[in-house]
PDB file of C-alpha atoms and ligand atoms in Angstrom:
ATOM      1  CA  MET K   1       9.103 -17.348   3.232  1.00 43.00           C
ATOM      2  CA  ASN K   2      11.115 -17.419   0.191  1.00 41.00           C
ATOM      3  CA  MET K   3      14.743 -17.686   1.135  1.00 39.00           C
ATOM      4  CA  GLY K   4      16.049 -17.811  -2.261  1.00 39.00           C
ATOM      5  CA  LYS K   5      18.659 -15.578  -4.067  1.00 38.00           C
ATOM      6  CA  ASN K   6      16.388 -12.553  -4.465  1.00 38.00           C
ATOM      7  CA  LEU K   7      15.640 -12.232  -0.861  1.00 38.00           C
ATOM      8  CA  THR K   8      15.506  -8.493  -0.696  1.00 41.00           C
ATOM      9  CA  LYS K   9      13.036  -8.438  -3.571  1.00 46.00           C
ATOM     10  CA  SER K  10      10.915 -10.972  -2.095  1.00 78.00           C
ATOM     11  CA  ILE K  11      10.541  -9.830   1.557  1.00 94.00           C
ATOM     12  CA  PRO K  12       6.904  -9.388   1.947  1.00 97.00           C
ATOM     13  CA  LEU K  13       5.564  -5.989   2.826  1.00 98.00           C
ATOM     14  CA  ILE K  14       2.679  -6.005   5.399  1.00 98.00           C
ATOM     15  CA  ALA K  15       1.070  -2.423   5.188  1.00 98.00           C
ATOM     16  CA  GLY K  16      -1.587  -1.221   7.492  1.00 98.00           C
ATOM     17  CA  ASN K  17      -3.723   1.588   6.206  1.00 98.00           C
ATOM     18  CA  TRP K  18      -5.599   3.140   9.207  1.00 98.00           C
ATOM     19  CA  LYS K  19      -7.575   5.513   6.874  1.00 98.00           C
ATOM     20  CA  MET K  20      -9.538   8.079   8.857  1.00 98.00           C
ATOM     21  CA  ASN K  21      -9.720   5.940  12.185  1.00 98.00           C
ATOM     22  CA  MET K  22      -8.026   6.227  15.454  1.00 98.00           C
ATOM     23  CA  LEU K  23      -7.493   8.967  18.039  1.00 98.00           C
ATOM     24  CA  SER K  24      -4.104   9.518  19.699  1.00 97.00           C
ATOM     25  CA  ALA K  25      -4.499   7.167  22.640  1.00 98.00           C
ATOM     26  CA  GLY K  26      -5.815   4.201  20.569  1.00 98.00           C
ATOM     27  CA  ALA K  27      -2.974   4.940  17.869  1.00 98.00           C
ATOM     28  CA  LYS K  28      -0.237   4.719  20.513  1.00 98.00           C
ATOM     29  CA  GLN K  29      -1.670   1.557  21.961  1.00 98.00           C
ATOM     30  CA  LEU K  30      -2.120   0.021  18.567  1.00 98.00           C
ATOM     31  CA  ALA K  31       1.449   1.073  17.176  1.00 98.00           C
ATOM     32  CA  GLY K  32       3.095  -0.125  20.484  1.00 98.00           C
ATOM     33  CA  ALA K  33       1.378  -3.656  20.239  1.00 98.00           C
ATOM     34  CA  VAL K  34       2.419  -3.886  16.553  1.00 98.00           C
ATOM     35  CA  VAL K  35       6.021  -3.024  17.504  1.00 98.00           C
ATOM     36  CA  LYS K  36       6.176  -5.612  20.077  1.00 97.00           C
ATOM     37  CA  GLY K  37       4.458  -8.372  17.867  1.00 97.00           C
ATOM     38  CA  ALA K  38       6.784  -7.419  14.992  1.00 96.00           C
ATOM     39  CA  GLU K  39       9.954  -8.251  16.851  1.00 94.00           C
ATOM     40  CA  ARG K  40       9.762 -11.759  16.015  1.00 93.00           C
ATOM     41  CA  LEU K  41       8.677 -11.356  12.491  1.00 95.00           C
ATOM     42  CA  HIS K  42      10.642 -11.403   9.234  1.00 93.00           C
ATOM     43  CA  SER K  43       8.495  -9.329   6.952  1.00 95.00           C
ATOM     44  CA  GLU K  44       8.586  -5.597   6.326  1.00 97.00           C
ATOM     45  CA  ILE K  45       5.951  -3.863   8.388  1.00 98.00           C
ATOM     46  CA  VAL K  46       4.565  -0.317   7.784  1.00 98.00           C
ATOM     47  CA  LEU K  47       1.898   1.609   9.376  1.00 98.00           C
ATOM     48  CA  CYS K  48       0.049   4.486   7.690  1.00 98.00           C
ATOM     49  CA  PRO K  49      -1.867   6.492  10.265  1.00 98.00           C
ATOM     50  CA  PRO K  50      -3.923   9.670   9.509  1.00 98.00           C
ATOM     51  CA  SER K  51      -1.496  12.614   8.980  1.00 97.00           C
ATOM     52  CA  PRO K  52      -2.120  14.397  12.356  1.00 97.00           C
ATOM     53  CA  LEU K  53      -0.962  11.237  14.090  1.00 98.00           C
ATOM     54  CA  LEU K  54       2.310  10.532  12.219  1.00 98.00           C
ATOM     55  CA  GLY K  55       4.374  12.220  14.688  1.00 97.00           C
ATOM     56  CA  GLU K  56       2.949  10.345  17.598  1.00 97.00           C
ATOM     57  CA  VAL K  57       3.194   7.113  15.816  1.00 98.00           C
ATOM     58  CA  ARG K  58       6.739   7.906  14.743  1.00 98.00           C
ATOM     59  CA  THR K  59       7.724   8.067  18.404  1.00 98.00           C
ATOM     60  CA  CYS K  60       6.068   4.634  19.142  1.00 98.00           C
ATOM     61  CA  LEU K  61       8.117   2.992  16.324  1.00 98.00           C
ATOM     62  CA  GLU K  62      11.467   4.593  17.168  1.00 96.00           C
ATOM     63  CA  HIS K  63      14.138   1.797  17.334  1.00 93.00           C
ATOM     64  CA  SER K  64      11.714  -0.720  15.997  1.00 97.00           C
ATOM     65  CA  LYS K  65      11.527  -2.612  12.802  1.00 93.00           C
ATOM     66  CA  VAL K  66       8.173  -1.046  11.770  1.00 98.00           C
ATOM     67  CA  ALA K  67       8.243   1.676   9.207  1.00 98.00           C
ATOM     68  CA  LEU K  68       6.165   4.619   9.158  1.00 98.00           C
ATOM     69  CA  GLY K  69       4.027   5.802   6.050  1.00 98.00           C
ATOM     70  CA  ALA K  70       1.665   8.434   5.049  1.00 98.00           C
ATOM     71  CA  GLN K  71      -1.694   7.915   3.165  1.00 98.00           C
ATOM     72  CA  ASP K  72      -1.283  10.520   0.495  1.00 98.00           C
ATOM     73  CA  CYS K  73       0.922  13.446  -0.424  1.00 98.00           C
ATOM     74  CA  HIS K  74       0.817  16.517  -2.413  1.00 98.00           C
ATOM     75  CA  PHE K  75       3.058  16.707  -5.756  1.00 98.00           C
ATOM     76  CA  GLN K  76       4.603  20.049  -4.536  1.00 97.00           C
ATOM     77  CA  ASN K  77       6.899  20.367  -1.549  1.00 96.00           C
ATOM     78  CA  GLU K  78       5.555  23.704  -0.560  1.00 96.00           C
ATOM     79  CA  GLY K  79       3.053  26.445  -1.307  1.00 97.00           C
ATOM     80  CA  ALA K  80      -0.498  27.641  -0.884  1.00 98.00           C
ATOM     81  CA  PHE K  81      -2.312  24.265  -0.753  1.00 98.00           C
ATOM     82  CA  THR K  82      -4.618  24.433   2.129  1.00 97.00           C
ATOM     83  CA  GLY K  83      -4.971  21.015   4.032  1.00 96.00           C
ATOM     84  CA  ASP K  84      -2.420  19.135   1.899  1.00 97.00           C
ATOM     85  CA  THR K  85       0.781  17.604   3.281  1.00 98.00           C
ATOM     86  CA  SER K  86       4.160  17.719   1.163  1.00 98.00           C
ATOM     87  CA  PRO K  87       6.338  14.906   0.434  1.00 98.00           C
ATOM     88  CA  ALA K  88       9.266  16.753   1.828  1.00 98.00           C
ATOM     89  CA  LEU K  89       7.458  17.200   5.275  1.00 98.00           C
ATOM     90  CA  LEU K  90       6.535  13.569   5.298  1.00 98.00           C
ATOM     91  CA  LYS K  91      10.168  12.780   4.688  1.00 98.00           C
ATOM     92  CA  ASP K  92      11.247  15.224   7.287  1.00 98.00           C
ATOM     93  CA  ILE K  93       9.052  13.894  10.093  1.00 97.00           C
ATOM     94  CA  GLY K  94      10.333  10.236   9.685  1.00 97.00           C
ATOM     95  CA  CYS K  95       8.047   8.584   6.959  1.00 98.00           C
ATOM     96  CA  THR K  96       9.705   6.127   4.548  1.00 98.00           C
ATOM     97  CA  TYR K  97       6.665   5.392   2.588  1.00 98.00           C
ATOM     98  CA  THR K  98       3.552   7.187   1.264  1.00 98.00           C
ATOM     99  CA  ILE K  99       0.479   5.517  -0.301  1.00 98.00           C
ATOM    100  CA  VAL K 100      -0.588   7.314  -3.577  1.00 98.00           C
ATOM    101  CA  GLY K 101      -3.616   6.599  -5.862  1.00 98.00           C
ATOM    102  CA  HIS K 102      -5.690   4.784  -3.232  1.00 98.00           C
ATOM    103  CA  SER K 103      -9.236   4.156  -4.702  1.00 97.00           C
ATOM    104  CA  GLU K 104     -10.766   6.329  -1.959  1.00 97.00           C
ATOM    105  CA  ARG K 105      -8.590   9.168  -3.126  1.00 98.00           C
ATOM    106  CA  ARG K 106      -9.641   8.538  -6.643  1.00 97.00           C
ATOM    107  CA  ALA K 107     -13.316   8.335  -5.796  1.00 96.00           C
ATOM    108  CA  TYR K 108     -13.800  11.165  -3.121  1.00 97.00           C
ATOM    109  CA  HIS K 109     -11.107  13.451  -4.426  1.00 97.00           C
ATOM    110  CA  GLN K 110     -11.417  12.964  -8.097  1.00 97.00           C
ATOM    111  CA  GLU K 111      -7.801  11.908  -8.390  1.00 98.00           C
ATOM    112  CA  ASP K 112      -6.700  10.653 -11.761  1.00 98.00           C
ATOM    113  CA  ASP K 113      -3.702   8.686 -12.961  1.00 98.00           C
ATOM    114  CA  THR K 114      -1.867  11.887 -14.169  1.00 98.00           C
ATOM    115  CA  LEU K 115      -2.156  13.473 -10.823  1.00 98.00           C
ATOM    116  CA  ILE K 116      -1.032  10.154  -9.039  1.00 98.00           C
ATOM    117  CA  ALA K 117       2.070  10.012 -11.419  1.00 98.00           C
ATOM    118  CA  LYS K 118       2.966  13.597 -10.203  1.00 98.00           C
ATOM    119  CA  LYS K 119       2.472  12.639  -6.509  1.00 98.00           C
ATOM    120  CA  ALA K 120       4.537   9.616  -6.821  1.00 98.00           C
ATOM    121  CA  ALA K 121       7.264  11.410  -8.766  1.00 98.00           C
ATOM    122  CA  ALA K 122       7.245  14.171  -6.135  1.00 98.00           C
ATOM    123  CA  ALA K 123       7.681  11.368  -3.239  1.00 98.00           C
ATOM    124  CA  HIS K 124      10.428   9.678  -5.179  1.00 98.00           C
ATOM    125  CA  ALA K 125      12.304  12.956  -5.527  1.00 98.00           C
ATOM    126  CA  VAL K 126      12.655  13.416  -1.752  1.00 98.00           C
ATOM    127  CA  GLY K 127      13.417   9.854  -1.080  1.00 98.00           C
ATOM    128  CA  LEU K 128      10.083   8.366  -0.056  1.00 98.00           C
ATOM    129  CA  SER K 129       8.866   5.033  -1.342  1.00 98.00           C
ATOM    130  CA  THR K 130       5.323   4.834  -2.820  1.00 98.00           C
ATOM    131  CA  ILE K 131       2.707   2.272  -2.405  1.00 98.00           C
ATOM    132  CA  LEU K 132       0.963   3.092  -5.602  1.00 98.00           C
ATOM    133  CA  CYS K 133      -2.787   1.627  -5.816  1.00 98.00           C
ATOM    134  CA  ILE K 134      -4.527   0.269  -8.926  1.00 98.00           C
ATOM    135  CA  GLY K 135      -7.555  -1.664  -9.360  1.00 98.00           C
ATOM    136  CA  GLU K 136     -10.846  -1.950 -11.206  1.00 97.00           C
ATOM    137  CA  THR K 137     -14.380  -1.258 -10.061  1.00 96.00           C
ATOM    138  CA  GLU K 138     -17.188  -3.787  -9.965  1.00 94.00           C
ATOM    139  CA  LYS K 139     -18.681  -2.486 -13.128  1.00 96.00           C
ATOM    140  CA  GLU K 140     -15.348  -2.700 -15.022  1.00 97.00           C
ATOM    141  CA  ARG K 141     -14.991  -6.170 -13.770  1.00 95.00           C
ATOM    142  CA  SER K 142     -18.260  -7.323 -14.724  1.00 95.00           C
ATOM    143  CA  ASP K 143     -17.764  -5.684 -18.329  1.00 97.00           C
ATOM    144  CA  GLY K 144     -14.779  -7.718 -18.675  1.00 97.00           C
ATOM    145  CA  LYS K 145     -12.602  -4.718 -18.522  1.00 97.00           C
ATOM    146  CA  THR K 146     -10.230  -5.448 -15.716  1.00 97.00           C
ATOM    147  CA  LEU K 147      -6.994  -6.008 -17.505  1.00 98.00           C
ATOM    148  CA  HIS K 148      -7.697  -3.112 -19.947  1.00 98.00           C
ATOM    149  CA  VAL K 149      -8.070  -0.801 -16.782  1.00 98.00           C
ATOM    150  CA  ILE K 150      -5.060  -2.169 -15.137  1.00 98.00           C
ATOM    151  CA  ALA K 151      -2.963  -1.583 -18.204  1.00 98.00           C
ATOM    152  CA  SER K 152      -4.126   1.951 -18.574  1.00 98.00           C
ATOM    153  CA  GLN K 153      -3.599   2.736 -14.959  1.00 98.00           C
ATOM    154  CA  LEU K 154       0.037   1.136 -15.156  1.00 98.00           C
ATOM    155  CA  GLU K 155       0.767   3.154 -18.164  1.00 97.00           C
ATOM    156  CA  LYS K 156      -0.358   6.543 -16.879  1.00 98.00           C
ATOM    157  CA  ALA K 157       0.089   6.406 -12.988  1.00 98.00           C
ATOM    158  CA  ILE K 158       3.688   5.122 -12.804  1.00 98.00           C
ATOM    159  CA  PRO K 159       6.228   8.013 -13.353  1.00 98.00           C
ATOM    160  CA  ALA K 160       9.557   7.577 -15.015  1.00 98.00           C
ATOM    161  CA  SER K 161      11.107   7.953 -11.440  1.00 98.00           C
ATOM    162  CA  THR K 162       9.780   4.666 -10.332  1.00 98.00           C
ATOM    163  CA  THR K 163      12.315   1.877  -9.512  1.00 98.00           C
ATOM    164  CA  VAL K 164      11.982  -1.480  -8.020  1.00 96.00           C
ATOM    165  CA  LYS K 165      13.373  -0.088  -4.708  1.00 96.00           C
ATOM    166  CA  ASN K 166      11.278   3.092  -4.434  1.00 98.00           C
ATOM    167  CA  CYS K 167       7.879   1.721  -5.432  1.00 98.00           C
ATOM    168  CA  VAL K 168       5.516  -1.056  -4.359  1.00 98.00           C
ATOM    169  CA  LEU K 169       2.384  -1.579  -6.337  1.00 98.00           C
ATOM    170  CA  ALA K 170      -0.965  -2.544  -4.706  1.00 98.00           C
ATOM    171  CA  TYR K 171      -3.605  -4.320  -6.643  1.00 98.00           C
ATOM    172  CA  GLU K 172      -6.875  -3.368  -4.855  1.00 97.00           C
ATOM    173  CA  PRO K 173     -10.107  -4.232  -6.651  1.00 96.00           C
ATOM    174  CA  VAL K 174     -12.497  -1.415  -5.633  1.00 94.00           C
ATOM    175  CA  TRP K 175     -15.256  -3.806  -5.012  1.00 93.00           C
ATOM    176  CA  ALA K 176     -13.066  -5.863  -2.497  1.00 93.00           C
ATOM    177  CA  ILE K 177     -12.186  -2.894  -0.199  1.00 92.00           C
ATOM    178  CA  GLY K 178     -13.879  -2.740   3.002  1.00 89.00           C
ATOM    179  CA  THR K 179     -16.719  -5.096   1.729  1.00 90.00           C
ATOM    180  CA  GLY K 180     -15.692  -8.406   3.130  1.00 88.00           C
ATOM    181  CA  LYS K 181     -15.525  -9.477  -0.601  1.00 88.00           C
ATOM    182  CA  VAL K 182     -12.188 -10.870  -1.300  1.00 86.00           C
ATOM    183  CA  ALA K 183     -11.176 -11.436  -5.010  1.00 89.00           C
ATOM    184  CA  GLY K 184     -10.743 -15.014  -5.846  1.00 93.00           C
ATOM    185  CA  ILE K 185      -7.310 -16.552  -5.777  1.00 96.00           C
ATOM    186  CA  ALA K 186      -7.401 -17.224  -9.531  1.00 96.00           C
ATOM    187  CA  ASP K 187      -8.316 -13.697 -10.210  1.00 96.00           C
ATOM    188  CA  ILE K 188      -5.697 -12.249  -7.978  1.00 97.00           C
ATOM    189  CA  ALA K 189      -3.047 -14.572  -9.626  1.00 97.00           C
ATOM    190  CA  GLU K 190      -4.173 -13.490 -13.045  1.00 97.00           C
ATOM    191  CA  VAL K 191      -4.125  -9.601 -12.308  1.00 98.00           C
ATOM    192  CA  HIS K 192      -0.632  -9.965 -10.406  1.00 97.00           C
ATOM    193  CA  ALA K 193       0.870 -12.081 -13.306  1.00 97.00           C
ATOM    194  CA  PHE K 194      -0.518  -9.535 -15.885  1.00 98.00           C
ATOM    195  CA  ILE K 195       1.012  -6.544 -13.819  1.00 98.00           C
ATOM    196  CA  ALA K 196       4.453  -8.155 -13.650  1.00 97.00           C
ATOM    197  CA  ALA K 197       4.446  -9.066 -17.307  1.00 97.00           C
ATOM    198  CA  LYS K 198       3.492  -5.682 -18.334  1.00 97.00           C
ATOM    199  CA  LEU K 199       6.552  -3.959 -16.467  1.00 96.00           C
ATOM    200  CA  PRO K 200       9.596  -5.565 -17.792  1.00 95.00           C
ATOM    201  CA  ARG K 201      11.667  -2.475 -16.709  1.00 95.00           C
ATOM    202  CA  LEU K 202      10.383  -3.013 -13.242  1.00 97.00           C
ATOM    203  CA  SER K 203      11.047  -6.658 -13.242  1.00 95.00           C
ATOM    204  CA  GLY K 204      10.920  -7.979  -9.478  1.00 95.00           C
ATOM    205  CA  ILE K 205       8.821  -4.915  -8.330  1.00 97.00           C
ATOM    206  CA  ARG K 206       6.730  -6.110  -5.301  1.00 97.00           C
ATOM    207  CA  ILE K 207       3.040  -6.338  -5.881  1.00 98.00           C
ATOM    208  CA  LEU K 208       0.741  -6.246  -2.868  1.00 98.00           C
ATOM    209  CA  TYR K 209      -2.719  -7.421  -2.872  1.00 97.00           C
ATOM    210  CA  GLY K 210      -5.458  -5.242  -0.952  1.00 97.00           C
ATOM    211  CA  GLY K 211      -9.169  -5.701  -0.352  1.00 96.00           C
ATOM    212  CA  SER K 212     -10.625  -7.482   2.847  1.00 95.00           C
ATOM    213  CA  VAL K 213      -7.456  -9.091   3.741  1.00 97.00           C
ATOM    214  CA  LYS K 214      -7.790 -10.543   7.208  1.00 96.00           C
ATOM    215  CA  ALA K 215      -5.748 -13.140   9.365  1.00 97.00           C
ATOM    216  CA  ALA K 216      -8.049 -15.925   8.186  1.00 97.00           C
ATOM    217  CA  ASN K 217      -7.358 -15.481   4.362  1.00 96.00           C
ATOM    218  CA  ALA K 218      -3.897 -13.950   4.349  1.00 97.00           C
ATOM    219  CA  LYS K 219      -2.032 -17.318   4.100  1.00 97.00           C
ATOM    220  CA  GLU K 220      -3.685 -18.309   0.768  1.00 97.00           C
ATOM    221  CA  ILE K 221      -3.478 -14.752  -0.655  1.00 97.00           C
ATOM    222  CA  LEU K 222       0.248 -14.459   0.233  1.00 97.00           C
ATOM    223  CA  ALA K 223       0.984 -17.913  -1.277  1.00 96.00           C
ATOM    224  CA  THR K 224      -0.323 -16.843  -4.557  1.00 96.00           C
ATOM    225  CA  PRO K 225       2.358 -16.238  -7.310  1.00 95.00           C
ATOM    226  CA  HIS K 226       3.351 -12.581  -7.677  1.00 96.00           C
ATOM    227  CA  VAL K 227       1.737 -11.584  -4.425  1.00 97.00           C
ATOM    228  CA  ASN K 228       4.567  -9.949  -2.413  1.00 97.00           C
ATOM    229  CA  GLY K 229       2.567  -8.682   0.462  1.00 98.00           C
ATOM    230  CA  VAL K 230      -0.689  -7.118   1.427  1.00 98.00           C
ATOM    231  CA  LEU K 231      -2.233  -3.637   2.098  1.00 98.00           C
ATOM    232  CA  VAL K 232      -4.675  -3.920   4.914  1.00 98.00           C
ATOM    233  CA  GLY K 233      -7.400  -1.557   5.990  1.00 98.00           C
ATOM    234  CA  GLY K 234      -9.944  -2.654   8.275  1.00 97.00           C
ATOM    235  CA  ALA K 235      -8.006  -5.385   9.719  1.00 98.00           C
ATOM    236  CA  SER K 236      -5.025  -3.185  10.554  1.00 98.00           C
ATOM    237  CA  LEU K 237      -6.938  -1.530  13.235  1.00 98.00           C
ATOM    238  CA  LYS K 238      -6.687  -4.555  15.645  1.00 98.00           C
ATOM    239  CA  ALA K 239      -3.143  -5.514  16.733  1.00 98.00           C
ATOM    240  CA  GLU K 240      -3.824  -9.136  16.916  1.00 97.00           C
ATOM    241  CA  GLU K 241      -5.561  -9.322  13.642  1.00 98.00           C
ATOM    242  CA  PHE K 242      -2.878  -7.454  11.725  1.00 98.00           C
ATOM    243  CA  LEU K 243      -0.071  -9.326  13.525  1.00 98.00           C
ATOM    244  CA  GLY K 244      -1.899 -12.626  12.424  1.00 98.00           C
ATOM    245  CA  ILE K 245      -1.879 -11.336   8.844  1.00 98.00           C
ATOM    246  CA  ALA K 246       2.027 -10.496   9.169  1.00 97.00           C
ATOM    247  CA  GLU K 247       2.457 -14.136  10.775  1.00 97.00           C
ATOM    248  CA  ALA K 248       0.734 -15.730   7.622  1.00 96.00           C
ATOM    249  CA  ALA K 249       3.773 -14.375   5.743  1.00 95.00           C
ATOM    250  CA  GLU K 250       6.445 -16.175   7.785  1.00 93.00           C
TER     251      GLU K 250
HETATM  252  P1  PGA G   1      -9.839  -3.175   3.502  1.00 59.03           P
HETATM  253  O1  PGA G   1      -9.063  -2.062   2.878  1.00 59.03           O
HETATM  254  O2  PGA G   1      -8.738  -4.229   4.077  1.00 59.03           O
HETATM  255  O3  PGA G   1     -10.635  -2.721   4.683  1.00 59.03           O
HETATM  256  O4  PGA G   1     -10.686  -3.912   2.544  1.00 59.03           O
HETATM  257  C1  PGA G   1      -7.925  -2.106   2.113  1.00 59.03           C
HETATM  258  C2  PGA G   1      -7.433  -0.665   1.661  1.00 59.03           C
HETATM  259  O5  PGA G   1      -8.341   0.191   1.239  1.00 59.03           O
HETATM  260  O6  PGA G   1      -6.261  -0.601   1.399  1.00 59.03           O
END
């Protein structure tokens, strides 16, 4: 781990996105095992369970160093929005993070960068930190448009409320999510350096990589310049595997 001057900025963030998985008993078991394993680790760790499990998981995380995050939020704090969850409620029940702009929200709920910016601003306004996801599709990459797409997402999805402290970016190539196809280290390095260079106002912002991260490939990914942590889906559902990823950041 980088023990240099900018220690706070460079503490890796290891985030587990459980997506629409887990029932309450399994969630308690998994969160409990992560809490135990995290005691000896130095990274920042956050678990993002499905909304109905947030309260239960929060209880498991009490007095631990593992933080609680949501997978999404609305851009309003209250109102007639059936099925949605407000940032104010997430904050109230103990979340410190929320993911916004995940590619599955973009693909299955037609979320665009403008909406994502509104959600992120609403989260920041109540004191939540955001894990703001960006990334290109397979077609965009094969058409040579990766950096163009990333630049456009950075420009439109990051609200003015964003600071180095209240936001972490997650570069997740859509074609690498849940597919077992990890982006090449050179590609990860290129995109992360590009993102860092594009955001002079947010110099030092942490940039996570996400997409088929597992214990076996985490060390190499986490050692890549400008990679300050990982956002983990499938591999976060098994305590041993997720803790193996966090170990790789030590
Ligand atoms: P994956 O998902 O690790 O299962 O590829 C990552 C994510 O969607 O955040």
